Amino acid sequence: MMRSSVIVVVACCFWSVCAQDQLVKVSLDKRPLSLDQVSSPQRRAEQLGLLHSSNGGEDIPILNFLDAQYYGKIGLGSPPQDFLVVFDTGSSNLWVPSSQCSWFSIACDLHHKYYAANSATYTKNNTKFAIQYGSGSLSGFLSSDILTFGSLEVQHQTFAEATKEPGLAFVAAKFDGILGLGFPEIAVTGAVPPFNNMIDQGLVKDPVFSFWLNRNVEGRQGGELTLGGVDPAHFKGEHVWAPVTRRGYWQIEMDAVKVPGASSACRDGCKAIADSGTSLLVGPSEEVAAINLAIGAEGVVAAQCRSLVKAYLPQLVKIIATMPSDQVCATIGLCDTHQIPTPARKLLAQTLTQAQQTQQDQIPPELLRRIIPAQQRTPQNAGQVQESSQCQICEMAVNYVKVALANNETETQIEDKLAGLCDSLSFLGSSQAVVDCDKLSELPDVSFTIAGKEFGLTPEQYILKIDAGGEAQCISGFMGLDVPAPAGPLWILGDIFLGAYHTVFDYGNERVGFAEAA
């Protein structure tokens, strides 16, 4: 999900629906992508949550849509009550906030809510509903009402009224709820998904829907979701079809991921899902680390850590013997809580705590206790960045320098070892990685082989160029995430890929088609 100027096409959208031969076109609008909308590694780690059905169904790993950039408007009830929802192929339920939200659900209070009493067509169900995310359980109960898609009216649509939404992520979300476009097999409580109801009620021409995401930053239309077929104006040539290998997600078999200078990922074939609820390209951490290394992407933590060490180490060495760690860093201006971090440091703040927690298994415990402050090692504080990232790096360096000075090491030796420690915190596979925006033309293309055909992505397509507080920041679109068996290892083809290739989800023939987007 990319564009050369930074705006990533988003769809917080209005509706323009043309019901010609039952082909429904949903027009999507654009919204600029900000730094805050790029998922943090902590959030990414929890995005592969477990979906629990209240009837004891199978636990199925899913993405939880928190980094989704595409939204659209639907209506529920008579007269319709409007909601912005994520059109998500990685789930199968429809849920929106309920008017019966808990008093303690801030997320619910800040979004549109469904009022059953205001609908003449509401039908009570009351079956309990819960989805388990990394940040907690989203819970509520089921109801039934008319679902409005522009001029389409889906009768007796079962949906969930959410009364509890966990974590701060839902508070900041731009959307109200989720409209799942996955298969019924992963629907919590067995509720019939909206698209299946459209098929059963004869509301769509064919059991097919398709996504086109506009990559032209000058274009007025952000994209289009077409229900009941495809719009030939949005693709070139013929679609290449891959059969669905597991009903649930739109899961297919991928043959390989290739990038010059890196060993081939997905070498013997691998599982992949086409997921409109994910912005990035997600794959096994080790394979993504090799790809990021080959394209010249550098972990945010490593880059900023080395920069700070080089700039401030001489000052640290001079005053370190006489001051406590926090006072040393405050003296040189790195622990000023009133200081506004630069865009790169904002990114670093998102990754540092996770890096420290993960690295605990690799750094000797005794050395870890000396380097990383105790409060940052506690599990309950993981994911919370209480001080600015440069302050945390400074305190880490101070503790390390104290140990090195006690061992009579030279400043050059200390700098070399700190640089090595910075590199060990990079986690190119599982955290955000940055590239030099001026060198995009030098980066290689990356290709994904599906059904025997290579689908290439240029650097301009797989690098996210965002506006970080007035400063351009280029971030690799590859993110590492290890999905455990039997669901994984798994690649997730998010909006970066779906934007380059018009994607057709053929429910009737259980296949996914890709063609070059027009």
Short mmCIF file of C-alpha atoms in Angstrom, two decimals, residues 7 25 48 53 64 70 73 99 121 155 198 223 227 243 273 281 309 325 336 364 417 437 441 502:
data_model
loop_
_atom_site.label_atom_id
_atom_site.label_comp_id
_atom_site.label_asym_id
_atom_site.label_seq_id
_atom_site.Cartn_x
_atom_site.Cartn_y
_atom_site.Cartn_z
CA ILE A 7 -0.32 9.10 0.80
CA LYS A 25 -19.56 -0.77 -7.20
CA LEU A 48 -1.93 -12.50 14.95
CA SER A 53 -16.00 -18.94 19.18
CA ASN A 64 -7.03 -8.04 13.87
CA TYR A 70 -9.44 0.79 3.85
CA LYS A 73 -19.84 2.95 4.88
CA SER A 99 -25.55 1.34 22.48
CA THR A 121 -36.64 -4.17 11.68
CA GLN A 155 -32.38 -9.04 4.99
CA MET A 198 -26.04 -11.55 -0.52
CA GLY A 223 -10.31 2.61 -5.12
CA LEU A 227 -19.66 -6.93 -5.44
CA PRO A 243 -7.16 -22.26 -5.96
CA ILE A 273 -3.39 -15.36 2.22
CA LEU A 281 3.68 -7.73 3.33
CA VAL A 309 26.34 6.28 20.48
CA SER A 325 22.74 7.05 34.82
CA ASP A 336 14.45 15.68 28.67
CA PRO A 364 23.66 -13.28 29.23
CA LYS A 417 31.09 -3.01 21.34
CA CYS A 437 14.54 7.77 0.52
CA SER A 441 15.97 3.92 -7.56
CA HIS A 502 -6.35 -6.17 -9.07
#
